[in-house]
PDB file of C-alpha atoms (C1' of nucleotides) in Angstrom:
ATOM      1  CA  MET A 152     -12.643   8.668 -23.219  1.00 63.00           C
ATOM      2  CA  LYS A 153     -12.161   5.061 -24.510  1.00 75.00           C
ATOM      3  CA  THR A 154     -15.406   3.063 -25.237  1.00 88.00           C
ATOM      4  CA  LEU A 155     -16.124  -0.119 -22.986  1.00 93.00           C
ATOM      5  CA  LYS A 156     -16.942  -3.532 -24.337  1.00 95.00           C
ATOM      6  CA  TYR A 157     -18.960  -5.956 -22.265  1.00 96.00           C
ATOM      7  CA  SER A 158     -16.704  -8.524 -20.678  1.00 97.00           C
ATOM      8  CA  ARG A 159     -17.987 -11.511 -19.017  1.00 97.00           C
ATOM      9  CA  GLN A 160     -15.030 -11.460 -16.542  1.00 97.00           C
ATOM     10  CA  ARG A 161     -15.879  -7.884 -15.686  1.00 97.00           C
ATOM     11  CA  GLU A 162     -19.244  -8.777 -14.936  1.00 97.00           C
ATOM     12  CA  CYS A 163     -18.388 -11.465 -12.616  1.00 97.00           C
ATOM     13  CA  ILE A 164     -15.874  -9.531 -10.919  1.00 98.00           C
ATOM     14  CA  LYS A 165     -18.424  -6.595 -10.375  1.00 97.00           C
ATOM     15  CA  ASN A 166     -20.925  -9.065  -8.986  1.00 97.00           C
ATOM     16  CA  CYS A 167     -18.535 -10.686  -6.877  1.00 97.00           C
ATOM     17  CA  LEU A 168     -17.480  -7.602  -5.227  1.00 97.00           C
ATOM     18  CA  MET A 169     -20.931  -6.040  -4.953  1.00 96.00           C
ATOM     19  CA  GLY A 170     -22.158  -9.334  -3.454  1.00 94.00           C
ATOM     20  CA  ARG A 171     -19.880  -9.234  -0.567  1.00 93.00           C
ATOM     21  CA  ARG A 172     -19.362  -6.988   2.591  1.00 90.00           C
ATOM     22  CA  ASP A 173     -15.987  -8.141   3.712  1.00 91.00           C
ATOM     23  CA  HIS A 174     -13.733  -5.777   1.700  1.00 96.00           C
ATOM     24  CA  PRO A 175     -12.003  -8.514  -0.164  1.00 97.00           C
ATOM     25  CA  THR A 176      -8.495  -8.420  -1.647  1.00 97.00           C
ATOM     26  CA  ALA A 177      -7.959  -8.710  -5.605  1.00 97.00           C
ATOM     27  CA  ASP A 178      -6.792 -12.218  -4.584  1.00 97.00           C
ATOM     28  CA  HIS A 179      -9.894 -13.025  -2.716  1.00 97.00           C
ATOM     29  CA  ILE A 180     -12.019 -12.065  -5.625  1.00 97.00           C
ATOM     30  CA  TYR A 181      -9.737 -14.107  -7.822  1.00 97.00           C
ATOM     31  CA  LEU A 182     -10.021 -17.407  -5.707  1.00 97.00           C
ATOM     32  CA  SER A 183     -13.804 -17.052  -5.616  1.00 97.00           C
ATOM     33  CA  ILE A 184     -14.438 -16.409  -9.116  1.00 97.00           C
ATOM     34  CA  ARG A 185     -12.062 -19.174 -10.156  1.00 96.00           C
ATOM     35  CA  GLU A 186     -14.513 -21.732  -8.516  1.00 95.00           C
ATOM     36  CA  ASN A 187     -16.873 -21.153 -11.349  1.00 94.00           C
ATOM     37  CA  ASP A 188     -14.357 -20.003 -13.941  1.00 95.00           C
ATOM     38  CA  PRO A 189     -11.258 -21.686 -13.577  1.00 95.00           C
ATOM     39  CA  ASN A 190      -9.658 -20.058 -16.536  1.00 95.00           C
ATOM     40  CA  ILE A 191      -9.719 -16.384 -15.217  1.00 97.00           C
ATOM     41  CA  SER A 192      -6.549 -14.808 -14.366  1.00 97.00           C
ATOM     42  CA  LEU A 193      -5.428 -12.718 -11.470  1.00 98.00           C
ATOM     43  CA  GLY A 194      -4.075  -9.951 -13.964  1.00 97.00           C
ATOM     44  CA  THR A 195      -7.742  -9.680 -15.384  1.00 98.00           C
ATOM     45  CA  VAL A 196      -8.909  -9.293 -11.712  1.00 98.00           C
ATOM     46  CA  TYR A 197      -6.507  -6.258 -11.122  1.00 98.00           C
ATOM     47  CA  ARG A 198      -7.279  -4.581 -14.287  1.00 98.00           C
ATOM     48  CA  ASN A 199     -11.062  -4.818 -13.847  1.00 98.00           C
ATOM     49  CA  LEU A 200     -11.099  -3.848 -10.111  1.00 98.00           C
ATOM     50  CA  ASN A 201      -8.842  -0.755 -11.142  1.00 97.00           C
ATOM     51  CA  LEU A 202     -11.030  -0.108 -14.013  1.00 97.00           C
ATOM     52  CA  LEU A 203     -14.043  -0.177 -11.681  1.00 97.00           C
ATOM     53  CA  VAL A 204     -12.306   2.309  -9.163  1.00 96.00           C
ATOM     54  CA  GLU A 205     -11.543   4.515 -12.116  1.00 94.00           C
ATOM     55  CA  LEU A 206     -15.053   4.462 -13.245  1.00 94.00           C
ATOM     56  CA  GLY A 207     -16.166   5.397  -9.804  1.00 93.00           C
ATOM     57  CA  GLU A 208     -18.014   2.091  -9.311  1.00 95.00           C
ATOM     58  CA  ALA A 209     -15.655   0.802  -6.266  1.00 96.00           C
ATOM     59  CA  ARG A 210     -13.014   2.081  -3.907  1.00 95.00           C
ATOM     60  CA  LYS A 211      -9.695   0.944  -3.151  1.00 96.00           C
ATOM     61  CA  LEU A 212      -8.687   0.620   0.632  1.00 96.00           C
ATOM     62  CA  SER A 213      -4.942   0.607   1.490  1.00 96.00           C
ATOM     63  CA  PHE A 214      -3.986   0.419   5.454  1.00 91.00           C
ATOM     64  CA  GLY A 215      -0.026   0.498   5.157  1.00 90.00           C
ATOM     65  CA  TYR A 216       0.308  -3.317   5.381  1.00 89.00           C
ATOM     66  CA  GLY A 217      -0.993  -6.299   3.424  1.00 91.00           C
ATOM     67  CA  PRO A 218      -2.563  -6.089   0.018  1.00 96.00           C
ATOM     68  CA  ASP A 219      -5.115  -3.377  -0.967  1.00 97.00           C
ATOM     69  CA  ARG A 220      -8.785  -4.181  -0.387  1.00 97.00           C
ATOM     70  CA  PHE A 221     -11.694  -3.292  -2.467  1.00 97.00           C
ATOM     71  CA  ASP A 222     -15.220  -2.047  -1.477  1.00 96.00           C
ATOM     72  CA  GLY A 223     -18.051  -2.121  -3.565  1.00 95.00           C
ATOM     73  CA  ASP A 224     -20.148   0.099  -1.113  1.00 93.00           C
ATOM     74  CA  LEU A 225     -19.969   3.515  -2.571  1.00 89.00           C
ATOM     75  CA  THR A 226     -22.050   5.204   0.382  1.00 87.00           C
ATOM     76  CA  PRO A 227     -19.855   7.252   2.502  1.00 83.00           C
ATOM     77  CA  HIS A 228     -18.704   5.357   5.462  1.00 87.00           C
ATOM     78  CA  TYR A 229     -15.846   4.945   7.774  1.00 90.00           C
ATOM     79  CA  HIS A 230     -13.659   1.767   8.343  1.00 93.00           C
ATOM     80  CA  PHE A 231     -12.281   0.095  11.302  1.00 93.00           C
ATOM     81  CA  VAL A 232      -9.187  -1.971  11.004  1.00 93.00           C
ATOM     82  CA  CYS A 233      -7.737  -4.451  13.476  1.00 92.00           C
ATOM     83  CA  ARG A 234      -4.265  -4.484  13.714  1.00 88.00           C
ATOM     84  CA  GLU A 235      -4.070  -7.795  15.241  1.00 86.00           C
ATOM     85  CA  CYS A 236      -6.065 -10.042  12.755  1.00 87.00           C
ATOM     86  CA  GLY A 237      -6.274  -7.659   9.895  1.00 88.00           C
ATOM     87  CA  SER A 238      -9.993  -7.668   9.510  1.00 89.00           C
ATOM     88  CA  VAL A 239     -11.720  -4.588   8.200  1.00 92.00           C
ATOM     89  CA  SER A 240     -15.230  -3.489   9.080  1.00 90.00           C
ATOM     90  CA  ASP A 241     -17.660  -0.736   8.169  1.00 91.00           C
ATOM     91  CA  LEU A 242     -18.553   1.586  11.079  1.00 86.00           C
ATOM     92  CA  PRO A 243     -22.206   2.170  11.426  1.00 78.00           C
ATOM     93  CA  LEU A 244     -21.475   5.867  11.614  1.00 75.00           C
ATOM     94  CA  LYS A 245     -22.831   8.784   9.728  1.00 73.00           C
ATOM     95  CA  PRO A 246     -20.041  10.481   7.814  1.00 70.00           C
ATOM     96  CA  SER A 247     -19.995  14.242   8.496  1.00 70.00           C
ATOM     97  CA  ASP A 248     -21.012  16.343   5.779  1.00 72.00           C
ATOM     98  CA  GLN A 249     -19.586  19.376   7.623  1.00 75.00           C
ATOM     99  CA  LEU A 250     -16.242  17.700   7.717  1.00 77.00           C
ATOM    100  CA  ASN A 251     -16.162  17.400   3.856  1.00 77.00           C
ATOM    101  CA  HIS A 252     -17.419  20.869   3.518  1.00 81.00           C
ATOM    102  CA  LEU A 253     -14.585  22.247   5.911  1.00 79.00           C
ATOM    103  CA  ALA A 254     -11.882  20.208   4.243  1.00 81.00           C
ATOM    104  CA  GLN A 255     -13.201  21.458   0.880  1.00 82.00           C
ATOM    105  CA  SER A 256     -12.923  25.023   2.160  1.00 85.00           C
ATOM    106  CA  CYS A 257      -9.443  24.816   3.392  1.00 82.00           C
ATOM    107  CA  CYS A 258      -7.549  22.496   0.947  1.00 81.00           C
ATOM    108  CA  GLY A 259      -7.896  25.161  -1.792  1.00 84.00           C
ATOM    109  CA  GLY A 260      -8.458  22.484  -4.456  1.00 87.00           C
ATOM    110  CA  ARG A 261     -11.274  20.106  -5.363  1.00 90.00           C
ATOM    111  CA  ILE A 262     -12.279  16.948  -3.208  1.00 91.00           C
ATOM    112  CA  ASP A 263     -13.782  14.119  -4.674  1.00 88.00           C
ATOM    113  CA  SER A 264     -13.605  11.454  -2.168  1.00 88.00           C
ATOM    114  CA  HIS A 265     -12.816  10.830   1.386  1.00 89.00           C
ATOM    115  CA  LEU A 266     -11.698   7.927   3.474  1.00 91.00           C
ATOM    116  CA  THR A 267     -11.301   7.516   7.042  1.00 92.00           C
ATOM    117  CA  TYR A 268      -9.849   4.720   8.820  1.00 93.00           C
ATOM    118  CA  PHE A 269      -9.855   3.869  12.614  1.00 92.00           C
ATOM    119  CA  TYR A 270      -7.113   1.481  13.599  1.00 92.00           C
ATOM    120  CA  GLY A 271      -7.033  -0.602  16.729  1.00 91.00           C
ATOM    121  CA  VAL A 272      -7.836  -4.170  18.045  1.00 91.00           C
ATOM    122  CA  CYS A 273     -11.271  -5.599  17.399  1.00 89.00           C
ATOM    123  CA  GLN A 274     -13.571  -7.251  19.779  1.00 88.00           C
ATOM    124  CA  ASP A 275     -12.561 -10.865  19.054  1.00 87.00           C
ATOM    125  CA  CYS A 276      -8.816 -10.084  19.205  1.00 88.00           C
ATOM    126  CA  LEU A 277      -9.542  -8.243  22.617  1.00 83.00           C
ATOM    127  CA  LYS A 278     -10.945 -11.242  24.027  1.00 83.00           C
ATOM    128  CA  LYS A 279      -8.185 -13.698  22.902  1.00 73.00           C
ATOM    129  CA  VAL A 280      -5.246 -11.635  24.922  1.00 62.00           C
TER     130      VAL A 280
ATOM    131  CA  MET B  80       9.570  -6.491  25.231  1.00 64.00           C
ATOM    132  CA  LYS B  81      12.768  -6.021  23.646  1.00 74.00           C
ATOM    133  CA  THR B  82      15.442  -3.726  24.694  1.00 88.00           C
ATOM    134  CA  LEU B  83      16.438  -0.768  22.460  1.00 92.00           C
ATOM    135  CA  LYS B  84      19.927   0.120  21.803  1.00 95.00           C
ATOM    136  CA  TYR B  85      21.113   3.425  20.869  1.00 96.00           C
ATOM    137  CA  SER B  86      21.832   3.690  16.990  1.00 96.00           C
ATOM    138  CA  ARG B  87      23.257   6.710  15.301  1.00 96.00           C
ATOM    139  CA  GLN B  88      21.086   5.586  12.120  1.00 97.00           C
ATOM    140  CA  ARG B  89      17.919   5.699  14.131  1.00 97.00           C
ATOM    141  CA  GLU B  90      18.650   9.006  15.537  1.00 97.00           C
ATOM    142  CA  CYS B  91      19.357  10.368  12.157  1.00 97.00           C
ATOM    143  CA  ILE B  92      16.188   8.806  10.752  1.00 97.00           C
ATOM    144  CA  LYS B  93      14.107  10.344  13.480  1.00 97.00           C
ATOM    145  CA  ASN B  94      15.470  13.739  13.290  1.00 97.00           C
ATOM    146  CA  CYS B  95      15.057  13.825   9.490  1.00 97.00           C
ATOM    147  CA  LEU B  96      11.632  12.610   9.828  1.00 97.00           C
ATOM    148  CA  MET B  97      10.702  15.271  12.338  1.00 96.00           C
ATOM    149  CA  GLY B  98      12.503  17.832  10.755  1.00 94.00           C
ATOM    150  CA  ARG B  99      10.294  17.794   7.645  1.00 92.00           C
ATOM    151  CA  ARG B 100       6.680  18.673   7.046  1.00 90.00           C
ATOM    152  CA  ASP B 101       6.404  17.084   3.654  1.00 91.00           C
ATOM    153  CA  HIS B 102       5.467  13.488   4.299  1.00 96.00           C
ATOM    154  CA  PRO B 103       8.638  11.750   2.797  1.00 97.00           C
ATOM    155  CA  THR B 104       8.831   8.242   1.529  1.00 97.00           C
ATOM    156  CA  ALA B 105      11.422   5.851   2.926  1.00 97.00           C
ATOM    157  CA  ASP B 106      13.365   6.526  -0.172  1.00 97.00           C
ATOM    158  CA  HIS B 107      13.255  10.289   0.300  1.00 97.00           C
ATOM    159  CA  ILE B 108      14.656   9.882   3.968  1.00 97.00           C
ATOM    160  CA  TYR B 109      17.352   7.408   2.621  1.00 97.00           C
ATOM    161  CA  LEU B 110      18.477  10.143  -0.084  1.00 96.00           C
ATOM    162  CA  SER B 111      18.576  12.807   2.290  1.00 96.00           C
ATOM    163  CA  ILE B 112      20.565  11.015   5.052  1.00 96.00           C
ATOM    164  CA  ARG B 113      22.958   9.752   2.416  1.00 96.00           C
ATOM    165  CA  GLU B 114      24.138  13.258   1.969  1.00 95.00           C
ATOM    166  CA  ASN B 115      25.941  13.086   5.156  1.00 93.00           C
ATOM    167  CA  ASP B 116      26.104   9.453   5.856  1.00 94.00           C
ATOM    168  CA  PRO B 117      26.844   7.794   2.529  1.00 94.00           C
ATOM    169  CA  ASN B 118      26.971   4.384   4.011  1.00 94.00           C
ATOM    170  CA  ILE B 119      23.440   4.158   5.413  1.00 97.00           C
ATOM    171  CA  SER B 120      21.217   1.537   3.653  1.00 97.00           C
ATOM    172  CA  LEU B 121      17.566   1.610   2.621  1.00 98.00           C
ATOM    173  CA  GLY B 122      17.062  -1.730   4.578  1.00 97.00           C
ATOM    174  CA  THR B 123      18.068   0.300   7.755  1.00 98.00           C
ATOM    175  CA  VAL B 124      15.799   3.247   6.916  1.00 98.00           C
ATOM    176  CA  TYR B 125      12.776   0.710   6.427  1.00 98.00           C
ATOM    177  CA  ARG B 126      13.526  -1.117   9.532  1.00 98.00           C
ATOM    178  CA  ASN B 127      13.774   2.138  11.746  1.00 98.00           C
ATOM    179  CA  LEU B 128      10.674   3.731  10.232  1.00 98.00           C
ATOM    180  CA  ASN B 129       8.791   0.764  10.987  1.00 97.00           C
ATOM    181  CA  LEU B 130      10.119   0.394  14.526  1.00 97.00           C
ATOM    182  CA  LEU B 131       9.222   4.075  14.889  1.00 97.00           C
ATOM    183  CA  VAL B 132       5.602   3.454  13.780  1.00 95.00           C
ATOM    184  CA  GLU B 133       5.598   0.622  16.248  1.00 93.00           C
ATOM    185  CA  LEU B 134       6.677   2.649  18.994  1.00 93.00           C
ATOM    186  CA  GLY B 135       3.939   5.255  18.084  1.00 93.00           C
ATOM    187  CA  GLU B 136       6.518   7.918  17.481  1.00 95.00           C
ATOM    188  CA  ALA B 137       5.711   8.227  13.818  1.00 96.00           C
ATOM    189  CA  ARG B 138       2.794   7.299  11.223  1.00 95.00           C
ATOM    190  CA  LYS B 139       2.681   5.633   8.103  1.00 96.00           C
ATOM    191  CA  LEU B 140       0.456   6.991   5.471  1.00 96.00           C
ATOM    192  CA  SER B 141      -0.922   4.718   2.500  1.00 96.00           C
ATOM    193  CA  PHE B 142      -2.912   6.076  -0.484  1.00 91.00           C
ATOM    194  CA  GLY B 143      -3.368   3.051  -2.688  1.00 90.00           C
ATOM    195  CA  TYR B 144      -0.882   4.111  -5.095  1.00 89.00           C
ATOM    196  CA  GLY B 145       2.972   4.846  -4.847  1.00 91.00           C
ATOM    197  CA  PRO B 146       5.092   4.150  -2.010  1.00 96.00           C
ATOM    198  CA  ASP B 147       4.084   4.802   1.578  1.00 97.00           C
ATOM    199  CA  ARG B 148       4.741   7.927   3.280  1.00 97.00           C
ATOM    200  CA  PHE B 149       5.886   8.706   6.597  1.00 97.00           C
ATOM    201  CA  ASP B 150       4.766  11.577   9.175  1.00 96.00           C
ATOM    202  CA  GLY B 151       6.489  12.596  12.292  1.00 95.00           C
ATOM    203  CA  ASP B 152       3.772  14.964  13.270  1.00 93.00           C
ATOM    204  CA  LEU B 153       1.627  12.850  15.932  1.00 89.00           C
ATOM    205  CA  THR B 154      -1.016  15.381  16.663  1.00 86.00           C
ATOM    206  CA  PRO B 155      -4.303  14.322  15.182  1.00 83.00           C
ATOM    207  CA  HIS B 156      -4.908  15.980  11.742  1.00 87.00           C
ATOM    208  CA  TYR B 157      -6.042  15.219   8.474  1.00 90.00           C
ATOM    209  CA  HIS B 158      -4.729  14.664   5.007  1.00 93.00           C
ATOM    210  CA  PHE B 159      -5.352  16.067   1.530  1.00 93.00           C
ATOM    211  CA  VAL B 160      -3.894  13.895  -1.469  1.00 93.00           C
ATOM    212  CA  CYS B 161      -3.938  15.267  -4.825  1.00 92.00           C
ATOM    213  CA  ARG B 162      -4.465  12.361  -7.444  1.00 88.00           C
ATOM    214  CA  GLU B 163      -2.744  14.520 -10.156  1.00 86.00           C
ATOM    215  CA  CYS B 164       0.609  15.368  -8.629  1.00 87.00           C
ATOM    216  CA  GLY B 165       0.828  12.831  -5.717  1.00 88.00           C
ATOM    217  CA  SER B 166       1.443  15.666  -3.281  1.00 89.00           C
ATOM    218  CA  VAL B 167       0.171  15.307   0.364  1.00 92.00           C
ATOM    219  CA  SER B 168      -0.647  17.964   2.591  1.00 90.00           C
ATOM    220  CA  ASP B 169      -2.070  18.486   6.215  1.00 91.00           C
ATOM    221  CA  LEU B 170      -5.507  20.014   6.527  1.00 86.00           C
ATOM    222  CA  PRO B 171      -5.707  22.829   9.078  1.00 78.00           C
ATOM    223  CA  LEU B 172      -8.768  21.349  10.381  1.00 74.00           C
ATOM    224  CA  LYS B 173      -9.452  20.390  13.834  1.00 73.00           C
ATOM    225  CA  PRO B 174     -10.063  16.612  14.056  1.00 69.00           C
ATOM    226  CA  SER B 175     -13.330  15.801  15.803  1.00 70.00           C
ATOM    227  CA  ASP B 176     -13.048  14.152  19.198  1.00 72.00           C
ATOM    228  CA  GLN B 177     -16.581  13.518  18.836  1.00 74.00           C
ATOM    229  CA  LEU B 178     -15.959  11.355  15.974  1.00 77.00           C
ATOM    230  CA  ASN B 179     -13.348   9.132  17.876  1.00 78.00           C
ATOM    231  CA  HIS B 180     -15.629   8.639  20.702  1.00 80.00           C
ATOM    232  CA  LEU B 181     -18.648   7.656  18.257  1.00 79.00           C
ATOM    233  CA  ALA B 182     -16.410   5.282  16.465  1.00 81.00           C
ATOM    234  CA  GLN B 183     -15.065   4.012  19.807  1.00 82.00           C
ATOM    235  CA  SER B 184     -18.558   3.234  20.936  1.00 84.00           C
ATOM    236  CA  CYS B 185     -19.557   1.578  17.914  1.00 81.00           C
ATOM    237  CA  CYS B 186     -16.614  -0.587  16.741  1.00 81.00           C
ATOM    238  CA  GLY B 187     -16.846  -2.626  19.975  1.00 83.00           C
ATOM    239  CA  GLY B 188     -13.024  -2.887  20.099  1.00 86.00           C
ATOM    240  CA  ARG B 189     -10.135  -0.436  21.111  1.00 90.00           C
ATOM    241  CA  ILE B 190      -9.291   2.362  18.815  1.00 90.00           C
ATOM    242  CA  ASP B 191      -5.666   3.601  18.909  1.00 87.00           C
ATOM    243  CA  SER B 192      -5.359   5.838  16.032  1.00 87.00           C
ATOM    244  CA  HIS B 193      -7.344   7.509  13.354  1.00 89.00           C
ATOM    245  CA  LEU B 194      -6.247   8.448   9.752  1.00 92.00           C
ATOM    246  CA  THR B 195      -8.393  10.649   7.316  1.00 91.00           C
ATOM    247  CA  TYR B 196      -7.588  11.108   3.759  1.00 93.00           C
ATOM    248  CA  PHE B 197      -9.142  13.591   1.283  1.00 92.00           C
ATOM    249  CA  TYR B 198      -8.552  12.787  -2.069  1.00 92.00           C
ATOM    250  CA  GLY B 199      -8.837  15.317  -5.030  1.00 91.00           C
ATOM    251  CA  VAL B 200      -7.096  17.698  -7.010  1.00 91.00           C
ATOM    252  CA  CYS B 201      -4.777  20.312  -5.599  1.00 89.00           C
ATOM    253  CA  GLN B 202      -5.033  24.174  -6.171  1.00 88.00           C
ATOM    254  CA  ASP B 203      -2.031  24.013  -8.372  1.00 87.00           C
ATOM    255  CA  CYS B 204      -3.137  21.152 -10.634  1.00 88.00           C
ATOM    256  CA  LEU B 205      -6.569  22.816 -11.016  1.00 84.00           C
ATOM    257  CA  LYS B 206      -4.628  25.578 -12.715  1.00 84.00           C
ATOM    258  CA  LYS B 207      -2.746  23.621 -14.931  1.00 73.00           C
ATOM    259  CA  VAL B 208      -5.864  22.058 -16.571  1.00 63.00           C
TER     260      VAL B 208
ATOM    261  C1'  DG C 175      31.047 -11.085  26.023  1.00 97.67           C
ATOM    262  C1'  DT C 176      26.419 -10.546  24.562  1.00 97.67           C
ATOM    263  C1'  DC C 177      23.044  -9.134  21.806  1.00 97.67           C
ATOM    264  C1'  DC C 178      21.048  -5.543  19.111  1.00 97.67           C
ATOM    265  C1'  DC C 179      21.952  -3.171  15.053  1.00 97.67           C
ATOM    266  C1'  DT C 180      23.899  -2.442  10.637  1.00 97.67           C
ATOM    267  C1'  DG C 181      25.098  -2.962   5.287  1.00 97.67           C
ATOM    268  C1'  DC C 182      24.404  -5.628   1.635  1.00 97.67           C
ATOM    269  C1'  DA C 183      22.066  -8.394  -1.510  1.00 97.67           C
ATOM    270  C1'  DA C 184      18.754 -11.484  -2.481  1.00 97.67           C
ATOM    271  C1'  DA C 185      14.056 -12.758  -1.722  1.00 97.67           C
ATOM    272  C1'  DT C 186       9.387 -11.797  -1.084  1.00 97.67           C
ATOM    273  C1'  DC C 187       5.007  -9.646  -1.846  1.00 97.67           C
ATOM    274  C1'  DC C 188       1.896  -7.498  -4.537  1.00 97.67           C
ATOM    275  C1'  DT C 189       0.784  -5.514  -8.746  1.00 97.67           C
ATOM    276  C1'  DT C 190       1.292  -4.134 -13.470  1.00 97.67           C
ATOM    277  C1'  DT C 191       2.606  -5.162 -18.169  1.00 97.67           C
ATOM    278  C1'  DG C 192       3.782  -7.137 -23.015  1.00 97.67           C
ATOM    279  C1'  DC C 193       2.252 -10.228 -26.101  1.00 97.67           C
ATOM    280  C1'  DA C 194      -0.435 -13.017 -28.974  1.00 97.67           C
ATOM    281  C1'  DC C 195      -4.947 -14.529 -29.146  1.00 97.67           C
ATOM    282  C1'  DT C 196     -10.167 -14.177 -28.279  1.00 97.67           C
ATOM    283  C1'  DC C 197     -14.411 -12.146 -28.276  1.00 97.67           C
ATOM    284  C1'  DC C 198     -17.462  -8.096 -28.397  1.00 97.67           C
ATOM    285  C1'  DT C 199     -19.647  -4.905 -31.629  1.00 97.67           C
TER     286       DT C 199
ATOM    287  C1'  DA D  82     -12.661  -5.934 -39.567  1.00 97.67           C
ATOM    288  C1'  DG D  83     -11.309  -3.472 -35.542  1.00 97.67           C
ATOM    289  C1'  DG D  84     -10.028  -2.737 -31.299  1.00 97.67           C
ATOM    290  C1'  DA D  85     -11.052  -3.842 -26.610  1.00 97.67           C
ATOM    291  C1'  DG D  86     -10.428  -7.743 -23.334  1.00 97.67           C
ATOM    292  C1'  DT D  87      -8.084 -11.862 -21.772  1.00 97.67           C
ATOM    293  C1'  DG D  88      -4.793 -15.460 -20.095  1.00 97.67           C
ATOM    294  C1'  DC D  89      -0.191 -15.982 -19.154  1.00 97.67           C
ATOM    295  C1'  DA D  90       3.996 -15.234 -17.515  1.00 97.67           C
ATOM    296  C1'  DA D  91       7.662 -12.058 -16.965  1.00 97.67           C
ATOM    297  C1'  DA D  92       8.653  -7.691 -15.103  1.00 97.67           C
ATOM    298  C1'  DG D  93       8.371  -4.124 -11.845  1.00 97.67           C
ATOM    299  C1'  DG D  94       8.332  -1.549  -7.695  1.00 97.67           C
ATOM    300  C1'  DA D  95       8.294  -1.430  -2.873  1.00 97.67           C
ATOM    301  C1'  DT D  96       9.472  -3.508   1.124  1.00 97.67           C
ATOM    302  C1'  DT D  97      11.335  -7.392   3.989  1.00 97.67           C
ATOM    303  C1'  DT D  98      14.681 -10.410   5.405  1.00 97.67           C
ATOM    304  C1'  DG D  99      18.994 -13.318   6.064  1.00 97.67           C
ATOM    305  C1'  DC D 100      23.570 -13.106   7.055  1.00 97.67           C
ATOM    306  C1'  DA D 101      28.032 -11.660   8.497  1.00 97.67           C
ATOM    307  C1'  DG D 102      30.397  -8.288  10.671  1.00 97.67           C
ATOM    308  C1'  DG D 103      30.287  -3.895  13.766  1.00 97.67           C
ATOM    309  C1'  DG D 104      29.116  -1.197  17.783  1.00 97.67           C
ATOM    310  C1'  DA D 105      26.432  -0.378  22.225  1.00 97.67           C
ATOM    311  C1'  DC D 106      26.269  -1.774  26.874  1.00 97.67           C
TER     312       DC D 106
END
DNA sequence: GTCCCTGCAAATCCTTTGCACTCCT
DNA sequence: AGGAGTGCAAAGGATTTGCAGGGAC
């Protein structure tokens, strides 16, 4: 286990991620932090986001298109992804513990996280068509 | 809506995907088809896999690391992903219709598919450590 | 003949990495 | 001092795309 040292950048990245509910990409976070700290680099943002994920302080979401997104909300919850506009939102839906237990009992291994994505067309995009 | 024309390559790709239960990457499929048809190109494989996904005849799975994987099994089911060895397996677990209905009622839009991933360490990798 | 599809290679997108330097501790 | 973290730019992996030729209809 390697020892962590404080870093201003990591602190910013963490705060930025925790302060938003919109599942930003690494680039979103980079651009946002750049406003106050024009010297931060995208590589640092990626490095620290991955570190946070490794430490279990954030999650990475992948949908099969576009860049990955990050989520600082660790409470178990589900996501809705709009195929039209790419928006990602949380579903106010209690995740089923039962599901985790069932999965646990039939996968034979150890489960340490669970992500569920619903894909479709969001309210706004439905209206547009 | 554009008209589809028959293509031997697409046929092969589809057959190859449907014939396996192992969630291959585009490259796996490419290599497999190459054995009988050494002239097929990786671009064609990607093009057709994406087309199949668009037509609803296959699904794309993304895990946040490594290349995307494809699944020709359209019946709703869940996946278990091993973080150690990267293996992906289906969980013999009845997906909950209820979940879809709940999600449908709270996302405000239209849901047309649903993917659930359980991440952890598989049986084999647990043994190794 | 028309237009879709292919192979090929180059381009693109996203992400990671090597290196010299800086900042914690 | 030591070593973890940074910025920068180049590399890397995965996927897409432009184009000229080939095949389906």
